[in-house]
CSV table of C-alpha atoms in Angstrom, one decimal:
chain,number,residue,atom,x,y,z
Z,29,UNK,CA,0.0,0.0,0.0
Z,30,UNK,CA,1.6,3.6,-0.5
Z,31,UNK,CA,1.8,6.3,1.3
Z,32,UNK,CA,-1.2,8.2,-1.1
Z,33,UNK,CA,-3.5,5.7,0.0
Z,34,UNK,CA,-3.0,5.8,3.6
Z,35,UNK,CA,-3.1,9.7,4.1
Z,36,UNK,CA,-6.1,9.5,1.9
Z,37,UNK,CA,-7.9,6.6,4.2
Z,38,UNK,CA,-6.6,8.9,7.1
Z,39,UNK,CA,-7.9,12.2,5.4
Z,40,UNK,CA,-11.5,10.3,5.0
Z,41,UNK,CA,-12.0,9.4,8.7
Z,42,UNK,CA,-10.8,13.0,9.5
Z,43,UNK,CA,-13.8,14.3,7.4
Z,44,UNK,CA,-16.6,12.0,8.8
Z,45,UNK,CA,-15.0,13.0,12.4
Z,46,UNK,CA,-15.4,16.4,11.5
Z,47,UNK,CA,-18.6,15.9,9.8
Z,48,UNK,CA,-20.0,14.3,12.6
Z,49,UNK,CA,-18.9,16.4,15.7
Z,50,UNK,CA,-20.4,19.2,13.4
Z,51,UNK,CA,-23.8,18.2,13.0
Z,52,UNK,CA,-23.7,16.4,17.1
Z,53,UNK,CA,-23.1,19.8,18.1
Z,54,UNK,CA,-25.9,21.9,15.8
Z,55,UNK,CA,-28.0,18.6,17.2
Z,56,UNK,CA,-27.1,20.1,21.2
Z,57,UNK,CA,-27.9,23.2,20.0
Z,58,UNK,CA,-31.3,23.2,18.6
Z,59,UNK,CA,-32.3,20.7,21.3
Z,60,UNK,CA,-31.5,23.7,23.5
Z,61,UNK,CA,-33.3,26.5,21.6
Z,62,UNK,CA,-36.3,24.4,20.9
Z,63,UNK,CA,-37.1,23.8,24.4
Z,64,UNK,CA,-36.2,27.3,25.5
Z,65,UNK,CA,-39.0,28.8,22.8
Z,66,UNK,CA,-41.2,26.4,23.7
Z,67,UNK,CA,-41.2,26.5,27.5
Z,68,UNK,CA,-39.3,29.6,28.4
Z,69,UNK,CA,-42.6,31.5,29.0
Z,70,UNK,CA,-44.0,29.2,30.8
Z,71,UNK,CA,-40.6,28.9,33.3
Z,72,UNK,CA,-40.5,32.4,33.5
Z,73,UNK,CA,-44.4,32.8,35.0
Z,74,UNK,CA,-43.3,29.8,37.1
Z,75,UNK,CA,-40.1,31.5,38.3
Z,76,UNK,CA,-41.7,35.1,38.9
Z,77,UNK,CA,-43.0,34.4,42.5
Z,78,UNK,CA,-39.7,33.0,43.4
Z,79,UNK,CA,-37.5,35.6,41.8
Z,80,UNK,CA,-39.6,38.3,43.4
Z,81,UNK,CA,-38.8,36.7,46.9
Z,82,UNK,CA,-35.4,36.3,46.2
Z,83,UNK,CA,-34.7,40.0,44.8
Z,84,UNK,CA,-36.7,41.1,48.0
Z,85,UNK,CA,-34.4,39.2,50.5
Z,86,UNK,CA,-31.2,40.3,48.6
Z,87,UNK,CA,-30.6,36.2,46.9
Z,88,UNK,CA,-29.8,36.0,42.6
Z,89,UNK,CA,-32.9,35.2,41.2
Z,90,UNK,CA,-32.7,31.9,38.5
Z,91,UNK,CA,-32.5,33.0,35.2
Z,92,UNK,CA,-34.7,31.6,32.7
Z,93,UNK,CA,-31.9,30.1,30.2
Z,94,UNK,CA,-30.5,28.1,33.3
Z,95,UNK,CA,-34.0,26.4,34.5
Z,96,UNK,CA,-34.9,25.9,30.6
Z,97,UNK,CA,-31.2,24.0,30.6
Z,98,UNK,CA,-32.4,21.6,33.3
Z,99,UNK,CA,-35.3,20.8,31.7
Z,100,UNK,CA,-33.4,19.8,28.3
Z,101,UNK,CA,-31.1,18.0,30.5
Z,102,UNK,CA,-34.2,16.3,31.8
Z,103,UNK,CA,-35.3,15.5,28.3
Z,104,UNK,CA,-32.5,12.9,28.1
Z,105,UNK,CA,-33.2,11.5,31.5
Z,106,UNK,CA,-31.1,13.4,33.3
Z,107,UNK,CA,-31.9,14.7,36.9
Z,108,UNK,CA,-31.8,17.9,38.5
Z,109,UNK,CA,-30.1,18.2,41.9
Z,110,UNK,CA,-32.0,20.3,44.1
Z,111,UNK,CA,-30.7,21.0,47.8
Z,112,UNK,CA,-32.7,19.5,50.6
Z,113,UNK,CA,-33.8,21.7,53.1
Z,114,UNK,CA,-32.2,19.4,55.7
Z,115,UNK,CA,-29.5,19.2,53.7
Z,116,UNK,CA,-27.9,17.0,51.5
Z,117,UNK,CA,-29.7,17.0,47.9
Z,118,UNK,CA,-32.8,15.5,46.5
Z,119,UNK,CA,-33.5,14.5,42.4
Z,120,UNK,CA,-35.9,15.6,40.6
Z,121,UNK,CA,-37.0,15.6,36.8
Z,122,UNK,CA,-39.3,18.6,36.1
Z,123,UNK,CA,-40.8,16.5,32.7
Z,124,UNK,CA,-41.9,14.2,34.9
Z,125,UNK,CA,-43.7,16.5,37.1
Z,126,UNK,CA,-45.5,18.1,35.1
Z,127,UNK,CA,-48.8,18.3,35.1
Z,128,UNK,CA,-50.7,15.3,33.5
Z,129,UNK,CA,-47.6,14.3,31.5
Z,130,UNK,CA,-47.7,17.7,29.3
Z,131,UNK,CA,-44.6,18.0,28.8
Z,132,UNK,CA,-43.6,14.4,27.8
Z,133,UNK,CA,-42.8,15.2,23.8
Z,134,UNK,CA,-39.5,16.5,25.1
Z,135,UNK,CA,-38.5,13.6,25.7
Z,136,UNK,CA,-39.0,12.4,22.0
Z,137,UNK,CA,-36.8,15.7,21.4
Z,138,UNK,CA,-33.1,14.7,21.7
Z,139,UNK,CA,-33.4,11.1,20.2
Z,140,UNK,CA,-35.2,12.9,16.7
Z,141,UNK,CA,-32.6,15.1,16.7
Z,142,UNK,CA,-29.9,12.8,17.3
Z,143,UNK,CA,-31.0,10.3,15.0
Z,144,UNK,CA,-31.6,13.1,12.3
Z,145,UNK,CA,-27.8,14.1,13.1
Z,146,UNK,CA,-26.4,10.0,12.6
Z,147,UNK,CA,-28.5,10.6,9.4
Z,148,UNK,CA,-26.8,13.4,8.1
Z,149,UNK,CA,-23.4,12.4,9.2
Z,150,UNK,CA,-23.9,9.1,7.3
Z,151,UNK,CA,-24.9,10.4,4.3
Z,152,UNK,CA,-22.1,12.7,4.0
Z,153,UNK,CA,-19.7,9.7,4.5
Z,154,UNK,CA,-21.5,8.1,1.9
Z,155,UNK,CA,-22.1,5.2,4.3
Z,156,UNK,CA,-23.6,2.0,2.4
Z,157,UNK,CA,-23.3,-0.4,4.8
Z,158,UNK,CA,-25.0,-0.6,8.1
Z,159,UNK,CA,-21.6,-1.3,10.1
Z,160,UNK,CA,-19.9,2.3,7.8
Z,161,UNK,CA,-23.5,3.6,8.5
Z,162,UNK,CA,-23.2,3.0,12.4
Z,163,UNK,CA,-19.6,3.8,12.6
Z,164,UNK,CA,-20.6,7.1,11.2
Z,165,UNK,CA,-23.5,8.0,12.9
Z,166,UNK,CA,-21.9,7.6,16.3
Z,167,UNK,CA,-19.0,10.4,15.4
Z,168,UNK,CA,-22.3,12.4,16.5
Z,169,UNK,CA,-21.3,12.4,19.9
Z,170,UNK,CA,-17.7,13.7,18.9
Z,171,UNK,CA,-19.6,17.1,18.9
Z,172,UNK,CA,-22.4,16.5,21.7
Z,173,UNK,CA,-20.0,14.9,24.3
Z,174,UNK,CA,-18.2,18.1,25.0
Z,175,UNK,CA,-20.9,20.6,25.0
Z,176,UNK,CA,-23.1,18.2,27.5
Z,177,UNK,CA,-20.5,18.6,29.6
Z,178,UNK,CA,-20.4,22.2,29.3
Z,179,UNK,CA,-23.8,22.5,29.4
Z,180,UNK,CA,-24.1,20.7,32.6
Z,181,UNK,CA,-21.2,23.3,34.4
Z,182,UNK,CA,-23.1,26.5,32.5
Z,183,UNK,CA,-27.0,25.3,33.8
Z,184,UNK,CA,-25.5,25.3,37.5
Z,185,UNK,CA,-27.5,28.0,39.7
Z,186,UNK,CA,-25.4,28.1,43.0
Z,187,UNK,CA,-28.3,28.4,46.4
Z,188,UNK,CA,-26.3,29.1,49.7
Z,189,UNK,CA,-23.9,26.0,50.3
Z,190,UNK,CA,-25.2,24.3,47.3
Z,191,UNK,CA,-26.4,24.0,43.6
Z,192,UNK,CA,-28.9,23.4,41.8
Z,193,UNK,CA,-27.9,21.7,38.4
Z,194,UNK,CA,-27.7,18.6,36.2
Z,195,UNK,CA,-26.8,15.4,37.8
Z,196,UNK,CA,-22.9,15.6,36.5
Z,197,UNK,CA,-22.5,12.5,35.7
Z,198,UNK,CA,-25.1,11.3,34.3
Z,199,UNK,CA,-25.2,14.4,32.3
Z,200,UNK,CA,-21.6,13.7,30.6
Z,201,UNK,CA,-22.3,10.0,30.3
Z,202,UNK,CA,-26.1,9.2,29.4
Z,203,UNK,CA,-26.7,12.5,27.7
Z,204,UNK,CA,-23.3,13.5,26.3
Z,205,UNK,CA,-22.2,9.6,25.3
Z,206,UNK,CA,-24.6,7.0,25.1
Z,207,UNK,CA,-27.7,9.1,23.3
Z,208,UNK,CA,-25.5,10.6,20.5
Z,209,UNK,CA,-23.9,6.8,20.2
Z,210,UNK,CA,-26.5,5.4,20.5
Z,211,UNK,CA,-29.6,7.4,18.6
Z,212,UNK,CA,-26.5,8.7,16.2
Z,213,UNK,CA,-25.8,5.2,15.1
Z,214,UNK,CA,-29.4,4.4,14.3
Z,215,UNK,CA,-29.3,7.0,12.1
Z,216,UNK,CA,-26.5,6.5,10.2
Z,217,UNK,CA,-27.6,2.9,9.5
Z,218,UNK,CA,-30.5,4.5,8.8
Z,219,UNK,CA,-29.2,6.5,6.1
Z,220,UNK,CA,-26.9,3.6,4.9
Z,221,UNK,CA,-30.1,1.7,4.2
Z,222,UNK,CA,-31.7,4.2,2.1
Z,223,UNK,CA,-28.4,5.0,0.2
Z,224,UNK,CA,-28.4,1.2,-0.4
Z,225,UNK,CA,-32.3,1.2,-1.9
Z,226,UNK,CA,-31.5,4.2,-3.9
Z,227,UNK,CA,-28.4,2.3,-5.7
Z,228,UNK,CA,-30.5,-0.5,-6.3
């Protein structure tokens, strides 16, 4: 095999890396923005008694684009630590609480993005195959891994001794990893599939 070859093969994978961690991160992204103009309005009525008290006694009030990040977060499972009056810290996943289940289409949110973004990323590596389809749609989370992980430090709203935020871990590893891998992969097989039918 020359050397040609080689740097090409390498120059290939470099492009569906690139390819992928671009469209895992615009998948982040518009997960975020679609539930903040769908549900900041409602957060902010919600937070306006509390943010009131708070100004009123001298404490930050929660801005809306942190609460609207804990629900996203909850979107992909992921729980919000909330300190206990008694201390310590209790879970809580404010999808789940909503009234009568209203809010449960968020959680269909991240996987339809996700598996749109293993979609896209195989189809611009040409995948055919399921396994090249696969392979590609899991560079998704090249892009989504670090920006979960951001996420879950920027969506941190400090209270007295503790925090209210994501559940850190879970945030980096079920919402940063295994959904992009996982939704990103079924995607690109997706897309390898079609491409398939097409040629046929």
């Amino acid at each position: 095999m020359s050397v040609p070859d080689g740097s090409s093969r390498q120059n290939g994978i470099a492009e569906r890396v690139a390819a992928g961690a671009g469209v895992g991160a615009v998948a982040y992204v518009l997960g975020y923005l679609i539930t903040f103009l769908t549900q900041s309005g409602r957060i902010e009525a919600q937070l306006r008694g509390f943010n009131a008290f708070a100004d009123l006694f001298g404490g930050d009030p929660i801005p809306t684009w942190q609460r609207v990040g804990w629900v996203f977060y909850n979107a992909h499972f992921v729980d919000t630590e909330v300190p206990a009056l008694v201390g310590g810290a209790r879970s809580v996943n404010l999808i789940s609480q909503a009234d009568g289940g209203s809010l449960g289409w968020l959680f269909v949110l991240p996987p339809l993005l996700l598996l749109a973004a293993g979609l896209a990323a195989g189809r611009f590596a040409g995948a055919t195959g399921a396994i090249e389809g696969a392979r590609s749609g899991a560079f998704v989370a090249v892009g989504y891994l670090p920006l979960a992980a951001l996420g879950a430090f920027l969506f941190r709203f400090t209270v007295g001794d503790g925090a209210v935020a994501p559940t850190l871990v879970t945030a980096v590893l079920l919402a940063g990893a295994v959904y992009p891998a996982v939704f990103g992969s079924i995607g690109g097989t997706i897309g390898a599939a079609a491409s398939s039918t097409r040629a046929e």
